[in-house]
Coordinates of C-alpha atoms and ligand atoms in Angstrom, one line a residue:
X915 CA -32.4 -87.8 -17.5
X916 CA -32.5 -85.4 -20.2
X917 CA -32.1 -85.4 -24.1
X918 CA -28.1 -84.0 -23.6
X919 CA -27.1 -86.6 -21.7
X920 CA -25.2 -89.4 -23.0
X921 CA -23.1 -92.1 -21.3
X922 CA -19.8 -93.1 -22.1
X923 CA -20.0 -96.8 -24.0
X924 CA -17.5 -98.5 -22.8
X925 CA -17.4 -101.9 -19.6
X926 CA -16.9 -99.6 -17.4
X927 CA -19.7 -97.3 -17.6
X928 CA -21.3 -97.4 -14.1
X929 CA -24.5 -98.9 -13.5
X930 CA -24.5 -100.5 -17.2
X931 CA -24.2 -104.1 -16.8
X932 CA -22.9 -104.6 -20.5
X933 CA -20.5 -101.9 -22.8
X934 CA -17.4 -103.9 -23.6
X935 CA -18.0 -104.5 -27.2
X936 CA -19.8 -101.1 -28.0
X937 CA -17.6 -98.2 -28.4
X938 CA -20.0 -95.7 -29.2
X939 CA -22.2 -94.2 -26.8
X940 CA -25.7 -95.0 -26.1
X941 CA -28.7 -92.9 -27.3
X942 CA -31.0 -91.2 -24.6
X943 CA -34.0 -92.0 -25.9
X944 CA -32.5 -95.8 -26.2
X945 CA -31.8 -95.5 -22.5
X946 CA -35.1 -93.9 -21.2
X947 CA -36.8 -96.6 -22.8
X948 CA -34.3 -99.5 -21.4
X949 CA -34.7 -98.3 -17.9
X950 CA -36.9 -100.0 -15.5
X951 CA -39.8 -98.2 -13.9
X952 CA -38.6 -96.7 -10.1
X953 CA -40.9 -99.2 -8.5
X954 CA -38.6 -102.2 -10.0
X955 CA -35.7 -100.8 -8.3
X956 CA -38.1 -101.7 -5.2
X957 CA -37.1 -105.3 -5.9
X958 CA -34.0 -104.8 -3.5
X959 CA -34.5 -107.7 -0.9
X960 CA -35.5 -110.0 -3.8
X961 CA -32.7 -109.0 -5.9
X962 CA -30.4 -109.4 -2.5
X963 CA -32.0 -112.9 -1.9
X964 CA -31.4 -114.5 -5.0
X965 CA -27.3 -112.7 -5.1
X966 CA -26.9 -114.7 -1.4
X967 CA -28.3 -117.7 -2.6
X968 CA -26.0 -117.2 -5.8
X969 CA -23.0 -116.4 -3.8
X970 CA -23.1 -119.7 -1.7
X971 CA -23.5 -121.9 -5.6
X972 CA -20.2 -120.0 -6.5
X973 CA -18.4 -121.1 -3.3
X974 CA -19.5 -124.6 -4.0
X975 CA -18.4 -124.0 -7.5
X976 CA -15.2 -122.9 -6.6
X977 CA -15.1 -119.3 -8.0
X978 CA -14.9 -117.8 -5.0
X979 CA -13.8 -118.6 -1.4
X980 CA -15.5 -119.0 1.6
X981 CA -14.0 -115.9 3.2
X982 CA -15.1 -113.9 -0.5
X983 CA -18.7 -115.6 0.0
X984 CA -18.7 -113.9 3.5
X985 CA -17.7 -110.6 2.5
X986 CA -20.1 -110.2 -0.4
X987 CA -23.0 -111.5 1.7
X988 CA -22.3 -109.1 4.4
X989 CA -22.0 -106.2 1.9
X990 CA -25.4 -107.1 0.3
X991 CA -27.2 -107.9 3.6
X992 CA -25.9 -104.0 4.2
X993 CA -27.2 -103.1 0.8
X994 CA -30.5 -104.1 1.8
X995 CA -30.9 -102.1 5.1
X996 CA -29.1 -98.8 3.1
X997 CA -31.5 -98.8 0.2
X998 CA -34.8 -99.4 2.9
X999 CA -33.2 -96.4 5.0
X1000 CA -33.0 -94.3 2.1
X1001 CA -28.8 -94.2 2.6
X1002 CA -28.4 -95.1 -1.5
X1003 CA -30.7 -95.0 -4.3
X1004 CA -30.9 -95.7 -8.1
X1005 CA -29.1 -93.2 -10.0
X1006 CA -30.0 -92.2 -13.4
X1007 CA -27.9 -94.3 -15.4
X1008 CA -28.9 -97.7 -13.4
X1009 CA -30.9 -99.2 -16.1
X1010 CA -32.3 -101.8 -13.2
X1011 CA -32.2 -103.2 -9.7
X1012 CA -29.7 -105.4 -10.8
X1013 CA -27.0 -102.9 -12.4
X1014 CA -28.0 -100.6 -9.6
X1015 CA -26.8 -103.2 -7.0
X1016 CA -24.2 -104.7 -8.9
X1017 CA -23.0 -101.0 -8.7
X1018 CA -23.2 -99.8 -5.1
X1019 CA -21.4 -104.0 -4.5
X1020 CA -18.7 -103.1 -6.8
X1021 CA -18.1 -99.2 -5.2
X1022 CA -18.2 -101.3 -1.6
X1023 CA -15.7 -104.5 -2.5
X1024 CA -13.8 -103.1 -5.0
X1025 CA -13.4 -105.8 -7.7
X1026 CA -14.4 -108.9 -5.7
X1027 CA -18.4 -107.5 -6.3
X1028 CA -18.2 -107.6 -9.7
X1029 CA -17.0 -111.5 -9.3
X1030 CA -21.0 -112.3 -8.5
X1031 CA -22.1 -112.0 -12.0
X1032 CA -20.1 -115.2 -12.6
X1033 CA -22.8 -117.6 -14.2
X1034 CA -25.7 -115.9 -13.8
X1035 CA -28.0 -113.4 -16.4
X1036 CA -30.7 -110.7 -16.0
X1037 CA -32.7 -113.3 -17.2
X1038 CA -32.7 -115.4 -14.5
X1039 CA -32.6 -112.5 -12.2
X1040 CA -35.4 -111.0 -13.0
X1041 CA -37.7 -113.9 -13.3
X1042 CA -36.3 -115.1 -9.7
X1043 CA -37.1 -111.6 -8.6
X1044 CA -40.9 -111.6 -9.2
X1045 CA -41.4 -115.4 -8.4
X1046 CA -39.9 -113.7 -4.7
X1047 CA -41.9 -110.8 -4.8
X1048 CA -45.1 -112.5 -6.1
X1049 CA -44.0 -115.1 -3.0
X1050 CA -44.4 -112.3 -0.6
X1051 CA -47.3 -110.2 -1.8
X1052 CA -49.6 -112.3 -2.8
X1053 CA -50.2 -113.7 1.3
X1054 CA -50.4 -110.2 1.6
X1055 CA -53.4 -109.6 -0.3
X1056 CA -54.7 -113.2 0.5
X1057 CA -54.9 -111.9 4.7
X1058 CA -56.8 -108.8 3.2
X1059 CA -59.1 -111.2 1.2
X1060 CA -59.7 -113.4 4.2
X1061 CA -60.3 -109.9 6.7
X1062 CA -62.9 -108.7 3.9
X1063 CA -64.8 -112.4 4.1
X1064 CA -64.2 -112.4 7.5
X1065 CA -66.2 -109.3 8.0
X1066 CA -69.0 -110.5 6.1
X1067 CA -69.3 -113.6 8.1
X1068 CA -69.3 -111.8 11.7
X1069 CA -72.8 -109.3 9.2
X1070 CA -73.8 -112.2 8.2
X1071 CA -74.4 -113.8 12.0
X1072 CA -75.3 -110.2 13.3
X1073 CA -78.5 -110.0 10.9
X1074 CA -79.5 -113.3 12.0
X1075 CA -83.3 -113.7 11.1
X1076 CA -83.6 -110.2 9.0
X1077 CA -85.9 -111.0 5.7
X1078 CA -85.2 -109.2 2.4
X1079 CA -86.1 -109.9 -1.1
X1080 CA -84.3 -111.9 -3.4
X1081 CA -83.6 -111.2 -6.8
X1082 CA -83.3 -112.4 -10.0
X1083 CA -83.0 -109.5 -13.3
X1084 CA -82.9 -106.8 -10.4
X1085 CA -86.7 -107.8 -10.0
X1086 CA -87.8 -109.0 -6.6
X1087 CA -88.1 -112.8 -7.2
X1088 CA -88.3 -114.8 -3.7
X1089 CA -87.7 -113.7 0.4
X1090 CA -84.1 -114.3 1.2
X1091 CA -82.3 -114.3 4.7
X1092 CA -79.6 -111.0 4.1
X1093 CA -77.7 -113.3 6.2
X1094 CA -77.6 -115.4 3.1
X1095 CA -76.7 -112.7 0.8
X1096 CA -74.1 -111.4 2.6
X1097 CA -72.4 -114.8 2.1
X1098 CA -73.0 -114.8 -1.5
X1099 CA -70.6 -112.6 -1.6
X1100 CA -68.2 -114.9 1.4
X1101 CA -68.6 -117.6 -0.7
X1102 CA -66.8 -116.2 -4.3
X1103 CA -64.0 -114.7 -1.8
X1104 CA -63.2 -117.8 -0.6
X1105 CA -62.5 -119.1 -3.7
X1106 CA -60.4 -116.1 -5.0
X1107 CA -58.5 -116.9 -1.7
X1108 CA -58.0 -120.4 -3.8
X1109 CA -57.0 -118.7 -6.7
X1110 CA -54.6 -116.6 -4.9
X1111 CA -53.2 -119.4 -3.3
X1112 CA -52.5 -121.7 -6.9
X1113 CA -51.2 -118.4 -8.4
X1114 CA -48.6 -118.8 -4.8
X1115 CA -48.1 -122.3 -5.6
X1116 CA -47.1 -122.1 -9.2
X1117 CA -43.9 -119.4 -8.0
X1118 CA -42.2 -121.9 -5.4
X1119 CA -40.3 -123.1 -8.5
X1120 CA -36.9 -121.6 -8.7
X1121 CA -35.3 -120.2 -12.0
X1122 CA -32.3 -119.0 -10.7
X1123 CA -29.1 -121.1 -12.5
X1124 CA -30.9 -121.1 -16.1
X1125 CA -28.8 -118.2 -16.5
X1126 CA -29.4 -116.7 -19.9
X1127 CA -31.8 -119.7 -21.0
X1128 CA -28.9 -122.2 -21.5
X1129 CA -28.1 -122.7 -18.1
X1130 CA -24.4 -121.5 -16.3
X1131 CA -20.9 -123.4 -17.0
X1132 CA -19.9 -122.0 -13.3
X1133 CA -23.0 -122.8 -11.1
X1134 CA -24.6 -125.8 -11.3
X1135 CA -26.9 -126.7 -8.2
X1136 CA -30.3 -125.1 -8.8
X1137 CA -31.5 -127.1 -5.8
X1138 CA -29.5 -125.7 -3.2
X1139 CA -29.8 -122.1 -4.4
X1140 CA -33.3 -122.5 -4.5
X1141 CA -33.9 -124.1 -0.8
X1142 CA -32.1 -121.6 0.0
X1143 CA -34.3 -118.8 -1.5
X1144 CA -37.2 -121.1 0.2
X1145 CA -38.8 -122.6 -2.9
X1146 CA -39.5 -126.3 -2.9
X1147 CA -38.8 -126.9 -6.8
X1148 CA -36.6 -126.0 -9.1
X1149 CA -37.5 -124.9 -12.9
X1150 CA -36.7 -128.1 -14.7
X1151 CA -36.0 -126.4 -18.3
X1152 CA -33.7 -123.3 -18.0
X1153 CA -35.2 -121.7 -21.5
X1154 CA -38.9 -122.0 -19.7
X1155 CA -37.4 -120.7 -16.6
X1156 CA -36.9 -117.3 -18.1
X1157 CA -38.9 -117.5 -21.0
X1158 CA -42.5 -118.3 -19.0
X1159 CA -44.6 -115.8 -17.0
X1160 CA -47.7 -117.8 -16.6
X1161 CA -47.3 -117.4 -13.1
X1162 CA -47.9 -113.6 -13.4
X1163 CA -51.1 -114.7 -15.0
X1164 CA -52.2 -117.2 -12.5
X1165 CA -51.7 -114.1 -10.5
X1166 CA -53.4 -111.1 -12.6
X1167 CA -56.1 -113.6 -13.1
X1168 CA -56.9 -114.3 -9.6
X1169 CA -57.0 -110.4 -9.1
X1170 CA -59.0 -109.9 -11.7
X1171 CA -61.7 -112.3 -10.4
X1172 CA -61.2 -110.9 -7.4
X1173 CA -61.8 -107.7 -8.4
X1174 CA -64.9 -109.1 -10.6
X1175 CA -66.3 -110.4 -7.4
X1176 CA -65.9 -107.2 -5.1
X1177 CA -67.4 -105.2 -7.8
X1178 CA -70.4 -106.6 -7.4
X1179 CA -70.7 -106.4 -3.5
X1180 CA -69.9 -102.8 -4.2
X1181 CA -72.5 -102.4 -6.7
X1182 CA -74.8 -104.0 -4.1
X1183 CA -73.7 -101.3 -1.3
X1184 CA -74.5 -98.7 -3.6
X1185 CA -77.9 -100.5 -4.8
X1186 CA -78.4 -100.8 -0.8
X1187 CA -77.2 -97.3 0.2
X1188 CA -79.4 -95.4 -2.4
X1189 CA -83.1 -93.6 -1.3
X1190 CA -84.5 -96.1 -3.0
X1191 CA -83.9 -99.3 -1.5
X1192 CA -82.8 -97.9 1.9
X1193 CA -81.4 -101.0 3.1
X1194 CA -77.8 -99.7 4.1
X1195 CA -76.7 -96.5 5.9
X1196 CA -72.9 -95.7 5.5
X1197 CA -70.9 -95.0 8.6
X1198 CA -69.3 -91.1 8.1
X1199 CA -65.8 -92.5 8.5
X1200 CA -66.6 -94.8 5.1
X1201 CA -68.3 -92.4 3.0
X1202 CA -68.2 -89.3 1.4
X1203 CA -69.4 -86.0 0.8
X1204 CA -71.0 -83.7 -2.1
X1205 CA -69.3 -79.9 -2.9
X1206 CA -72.6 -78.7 -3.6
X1207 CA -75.4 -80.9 -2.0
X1208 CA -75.3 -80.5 1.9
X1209 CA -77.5 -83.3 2.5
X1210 CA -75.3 -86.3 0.2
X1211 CA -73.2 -89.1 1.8
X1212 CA -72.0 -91.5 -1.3
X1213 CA -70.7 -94.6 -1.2
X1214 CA -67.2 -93.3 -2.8
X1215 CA -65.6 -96.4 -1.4
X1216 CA -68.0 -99.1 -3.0
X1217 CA -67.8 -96.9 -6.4
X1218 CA -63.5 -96.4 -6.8
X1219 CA -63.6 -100.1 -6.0
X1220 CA -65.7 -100.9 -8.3
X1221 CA -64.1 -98.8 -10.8
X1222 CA -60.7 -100.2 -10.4
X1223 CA -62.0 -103.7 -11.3
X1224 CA -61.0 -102.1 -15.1
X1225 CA -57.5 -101.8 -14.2
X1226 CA -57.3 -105.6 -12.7
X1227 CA -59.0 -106.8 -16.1
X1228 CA -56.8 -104.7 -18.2
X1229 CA -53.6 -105.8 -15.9
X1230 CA -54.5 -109.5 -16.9
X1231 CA -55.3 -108.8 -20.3
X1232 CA -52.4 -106.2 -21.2
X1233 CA -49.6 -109.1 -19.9
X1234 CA -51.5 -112.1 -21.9
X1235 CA -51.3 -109.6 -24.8
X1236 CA -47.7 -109.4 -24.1
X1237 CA -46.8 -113.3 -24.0
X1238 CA -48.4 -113.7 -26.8
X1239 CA -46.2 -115.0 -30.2
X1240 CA -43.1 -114.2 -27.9
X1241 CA -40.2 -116.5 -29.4
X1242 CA -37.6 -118.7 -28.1
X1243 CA -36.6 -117.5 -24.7
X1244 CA -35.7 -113.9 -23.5
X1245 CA -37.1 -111.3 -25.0
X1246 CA -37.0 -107.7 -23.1
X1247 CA -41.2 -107.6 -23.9
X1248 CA -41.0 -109.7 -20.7
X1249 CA -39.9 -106.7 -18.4
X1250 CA -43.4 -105.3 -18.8
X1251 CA -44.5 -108.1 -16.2
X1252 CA -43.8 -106.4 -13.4
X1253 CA -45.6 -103.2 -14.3
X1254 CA -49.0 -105.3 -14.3
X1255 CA -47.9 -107.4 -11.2
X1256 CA -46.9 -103.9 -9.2
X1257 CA -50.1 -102.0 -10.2
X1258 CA -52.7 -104.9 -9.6
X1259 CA -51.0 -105.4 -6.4
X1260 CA -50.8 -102.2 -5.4
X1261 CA -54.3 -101.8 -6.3
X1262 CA -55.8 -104.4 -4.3
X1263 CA -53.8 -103.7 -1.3
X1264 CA -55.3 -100.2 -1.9
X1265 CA -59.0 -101.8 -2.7
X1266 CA -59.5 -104.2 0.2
X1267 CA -58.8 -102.7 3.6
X1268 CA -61.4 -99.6 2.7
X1269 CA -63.8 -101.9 1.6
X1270 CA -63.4 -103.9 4.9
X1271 CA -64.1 -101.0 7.2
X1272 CA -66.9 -100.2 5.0
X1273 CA -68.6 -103.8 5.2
X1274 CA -67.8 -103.5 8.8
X1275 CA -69.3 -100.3 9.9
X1276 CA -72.4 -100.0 7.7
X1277 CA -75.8 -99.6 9.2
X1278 CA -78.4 -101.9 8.1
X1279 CA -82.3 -101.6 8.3
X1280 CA -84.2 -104.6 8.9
X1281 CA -87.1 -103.1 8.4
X1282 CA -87.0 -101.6 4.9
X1283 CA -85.6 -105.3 4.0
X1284 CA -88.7 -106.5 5.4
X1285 CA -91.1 -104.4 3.9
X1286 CA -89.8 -104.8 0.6
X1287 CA -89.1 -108.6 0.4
X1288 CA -93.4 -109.0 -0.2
X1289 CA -93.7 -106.3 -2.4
X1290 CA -93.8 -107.7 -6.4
X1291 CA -95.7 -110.8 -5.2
X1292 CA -92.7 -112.5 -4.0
X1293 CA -94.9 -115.4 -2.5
X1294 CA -96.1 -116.2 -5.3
X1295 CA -94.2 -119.6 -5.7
X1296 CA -95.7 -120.0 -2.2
X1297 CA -98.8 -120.4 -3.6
X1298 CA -97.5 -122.6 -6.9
X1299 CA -95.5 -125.2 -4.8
X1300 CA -98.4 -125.8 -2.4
X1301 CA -101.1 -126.8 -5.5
X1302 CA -97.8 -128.7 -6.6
X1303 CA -97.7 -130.6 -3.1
X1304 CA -101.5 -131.0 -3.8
X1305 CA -101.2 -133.4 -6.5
X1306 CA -101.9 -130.3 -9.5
X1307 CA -99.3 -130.1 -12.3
X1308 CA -96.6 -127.4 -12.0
X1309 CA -98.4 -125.7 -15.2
X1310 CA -101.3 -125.2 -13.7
X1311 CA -100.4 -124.1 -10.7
X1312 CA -98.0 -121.9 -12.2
X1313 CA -101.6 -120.5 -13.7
X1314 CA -103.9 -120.4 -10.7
X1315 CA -100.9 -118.3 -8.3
X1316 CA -100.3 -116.2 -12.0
X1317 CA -104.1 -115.7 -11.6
X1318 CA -103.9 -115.1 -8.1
X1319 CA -101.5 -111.9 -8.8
X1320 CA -103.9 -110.8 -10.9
X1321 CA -106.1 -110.7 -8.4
X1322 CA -104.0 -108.8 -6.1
X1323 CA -103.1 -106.2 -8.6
X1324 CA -106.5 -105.1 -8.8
X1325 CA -107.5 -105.1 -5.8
X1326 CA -104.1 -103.1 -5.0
X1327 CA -103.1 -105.3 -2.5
X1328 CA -100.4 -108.1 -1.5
X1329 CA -100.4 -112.0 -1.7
X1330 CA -100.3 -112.1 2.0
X1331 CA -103.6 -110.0 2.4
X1332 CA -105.4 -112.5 0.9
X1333 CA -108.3 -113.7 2.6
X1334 CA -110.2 -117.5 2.2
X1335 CA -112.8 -115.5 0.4
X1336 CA -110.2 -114.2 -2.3
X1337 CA -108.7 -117.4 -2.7
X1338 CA -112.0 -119.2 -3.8
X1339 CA -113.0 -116.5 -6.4
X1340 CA -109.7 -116.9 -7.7
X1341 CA -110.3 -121.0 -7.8
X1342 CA -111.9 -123.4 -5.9
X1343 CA -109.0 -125.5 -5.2
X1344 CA -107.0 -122.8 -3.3
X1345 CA -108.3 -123.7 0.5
X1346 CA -107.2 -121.9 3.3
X1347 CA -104.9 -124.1 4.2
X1348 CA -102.2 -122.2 1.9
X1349 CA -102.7 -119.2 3.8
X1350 CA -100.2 -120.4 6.5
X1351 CA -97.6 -120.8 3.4
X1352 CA -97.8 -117.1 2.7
X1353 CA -95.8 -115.7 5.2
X1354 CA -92.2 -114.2 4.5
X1355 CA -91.3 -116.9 7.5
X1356 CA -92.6 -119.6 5.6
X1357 CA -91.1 -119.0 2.7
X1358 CA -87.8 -118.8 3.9
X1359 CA -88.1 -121.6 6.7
X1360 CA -89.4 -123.9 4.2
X1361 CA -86.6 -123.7 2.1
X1362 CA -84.4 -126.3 3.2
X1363 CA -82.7 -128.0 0.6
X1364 CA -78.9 -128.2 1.3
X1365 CA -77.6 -124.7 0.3
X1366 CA -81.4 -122.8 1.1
X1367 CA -82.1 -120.1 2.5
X1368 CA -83.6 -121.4 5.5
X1369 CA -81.8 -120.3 9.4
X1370 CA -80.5 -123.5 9.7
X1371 CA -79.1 -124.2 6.1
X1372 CA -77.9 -120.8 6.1
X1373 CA -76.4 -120.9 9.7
X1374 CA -74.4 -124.6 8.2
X1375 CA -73.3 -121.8 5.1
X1376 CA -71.6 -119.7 8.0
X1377 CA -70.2 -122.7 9.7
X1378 CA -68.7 -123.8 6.2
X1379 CA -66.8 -120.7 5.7
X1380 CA -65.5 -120.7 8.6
X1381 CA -64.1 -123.7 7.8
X1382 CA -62.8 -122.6 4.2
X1383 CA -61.2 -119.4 5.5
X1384 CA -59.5 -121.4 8.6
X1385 CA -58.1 -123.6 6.0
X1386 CA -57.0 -121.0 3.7
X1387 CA -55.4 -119.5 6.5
X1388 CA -53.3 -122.6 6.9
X1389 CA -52.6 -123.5 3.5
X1390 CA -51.0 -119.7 2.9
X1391 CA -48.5 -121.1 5.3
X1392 CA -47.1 -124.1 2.9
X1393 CA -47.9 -125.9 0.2
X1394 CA -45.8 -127.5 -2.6
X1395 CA -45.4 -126.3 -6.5
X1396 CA -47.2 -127.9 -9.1
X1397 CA -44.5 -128.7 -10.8
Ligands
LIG2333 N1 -34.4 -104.9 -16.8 C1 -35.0 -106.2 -17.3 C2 -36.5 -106.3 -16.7 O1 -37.1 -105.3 -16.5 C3 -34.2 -107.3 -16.9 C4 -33.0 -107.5 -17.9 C5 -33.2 -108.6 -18.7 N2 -32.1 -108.9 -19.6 C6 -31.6 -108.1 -20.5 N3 -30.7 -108.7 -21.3 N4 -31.9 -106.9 -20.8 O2 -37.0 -107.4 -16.6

């Protein structure tokens, strides 16, 4: 659209769902600023869904006959397949999905399509639209989610017995089973699956019949148009049913988390990846290459991921910013919902299938882990909790295996080359029988408080999420509104 051209005011100007009681023409900056972004006019089957459902209330109404029911459906059923095939598309002057269809139904049926508009409003369009859409995509990035968490279970059981250090401050703090770290990550995903699925819950509440926000003197049963759209609730107050969007922020939230979470397994895989810990080789098909430096392969994957996260956060934050102070019902503010909900879907569904083949094809090395999980002492709370089991006070066993890394720092050497001999000239009460504790497979076996690192705590973690994902899996497939 450019600057020169301007649209005739007027009811019947095409595309324009409103003109009767303007007689001058609109300004184009006015309408390049009123028109949707092209990815709203995406919104087709949605749109289409909530018109059928619609149609049937004004049959019931009596506004329109059966046979005029029929022929509309049939024309917007054949709407839907023209617009997927590319057969029609938005022309300039559509200022949405909605006037765009209204259009092409009107240029089909003559002057029966324009008889849908009958009791209903943008308003109640548009929210019914992205309840629909956010109904269909968010399962969508929920399966991605449970493929990603998937993967790390199947790592997780295929590293079965591999030690590597723990941390805590990025210092090594305490051997760890990898298997258990891996799942670290399982775990948080799991949950987001749970936040994904409340944000899907809090749509299957139909808004469709609060018309503008007072509700519709034509069309009156809510409850049939909305089983017939497939939610399970209706909206009970029609100036909240096009007024609220805190389902979009369920929503934004739960992908910001999400993308909280993955940012951290990706800052992991690049910790992992790098020279210096050496733990992670990335497959060629998952990684990427330097212009200059022959010899780099960098975890691009892991690091766009990561990056992203910004965009979820700001997706969440830009559409609270929004809501804020908005008055009464309506306000046109609200169309910048589906921006955020189009990008931080987009993005995810972008995110999460790379970062699955990534997870799924990286190379691990067992023995690096290994190597490393003693170095900085990390059996020093070996040595602690076995003067502890020995009747001395935490304090001063704290002390004595302090002391005991003192010792091994001058010497140049690790707590598990310590001999009977060193033990006694660090104190008298360290006997040999401690040696036996400091071993990277005692410390992890003996770890087995309920969620511990130990094989068979940490094989009950794997068994746990299979459960959780099995039952996301199921939920996805119902569940009831929360209102
Ligand atoms: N195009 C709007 C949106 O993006 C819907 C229209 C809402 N109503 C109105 N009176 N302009 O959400």
């Amino acid at each position: 659209m450019t600057d020169t051209h301007v649209h005739d005011g007027g009811a019947h100007a095409e595309g324009k769902l409103w003109g009767g009681r303007f007689t001058g023409a609109s300004a184009p900056a006015l309408e390049r600023l009123s028109r949707s972004p092209e990815q709203y006019f995406s919104l087709v089957p949605e749109d289409v869904a909530g018109s059928l459902a619609h149609a049937g209330e004004l049959e019931r109404a009596g506004i329109i006959t059966g046979e005029e029911r029929a022929s509309i459906a049939a024309a917007l059923e054949q709407l839907v397949v023209d617009h997927r095939e590319g057969a029609i598309r938005p022309l300039p002057q559509d200022e949405d999905v909605h006037g765009y269809l209204e259009r092409e139904l009107i240029a089909r049926l003559g002057p029966l399509g324009g008889k849908i508009r009958a009791g209903r409003s943008r308003n109640d369009q548009t929210a019914n639209d992205l309840r629909l859409h956010l109904r269909r995509v968010i399962p969508e990035i929920a399966e991605g989610v449970r493929e990603l968490t998937e993967t790390l279970l199947a790592r997780s059981r295929e590293v079965e017995g591999v030690v590597a250090p723990g941390f805590t401050h990025l210092q090594n703090a305490q051997p760890i089973l990898f298997s258990q770290q891996l799942l670290a990550h399982a775990f948080p995903l799991a949950r987001d699956l749970t936040r994904l699925e409340n944000a899907r819950l809090a749509c299957m509440a139909s808004p469709l019949g609060a018309a503008a926000m007072a509700g519709s003197t034509l069309a009156g049963d809510q409850r049939a148009m909305a089983a017939d759209m497939g939610y399970d609730d209706v909206v009970r107050n029609s100036i909240d049913a096009v007024s609220s969007r805190d389902h979009v922020v369920d929503f934004l939230y739960a992908g910001a988390m999400l993308g909280a979470d993955l940012s951290r397994l990706c800052e992991e895989i690049c910790l992992w990846s790098s020279q210096q810990f050496g733990w992670a080789r990335l497959d060629d098909a998952w990684s990427t290459g330097s212009s200059i430096m022959p010899q780099k392969k960098n975890p691009d994957i892991a690091e766009l991921a990561r990056g992203k996260t910004g965009r979820l956060i700001a997706n969440l934050s830009g559409m609270l910013a929004t809501l804020k102070s908005l008055p009464f019902a309506y306000n046109r503010d609200l169309s910048e919902d589906k921006h955020y909900v189009f990008d931080t879907a987009g993005t995810l569904r972008t995110i999460l299938p790379a970062l699955t083949g990534l997870v799924r094809t990286v190379g691990f090395d067992a023995g690096a882990m290994r190597r490393q999980a003693v170095q900085g002492f990390t059996l020093a709370t070996e040595i602690a909790d076995w003067l502890a089991e020995q009747g001395l006070p935490f304090s001063e066993a704290h002390d004595v295996a302090g002391r005991s890394v003192v010792h091994c720092e001058a010497r140049d050497i690790g707590l598990e080359d310590l001999t009977a001999e060193d033990l006694r000239a660090i104190d008298e009460r360290l006997t040999p029988e401690v040696l036996e504790r400091l071993t990277l497979e005692s410390a992890v076996a003996r770890r087995t408080g309920a969620n511990g690192t130990s094989p068979e705590r940490v094989r009950e973690q794997q068994a746990a999420l299979a459960d959780l994902l099995e039952a996301s899996r199921s939920a996805s497939q119902n569940g009831r509104s929360p209102q």
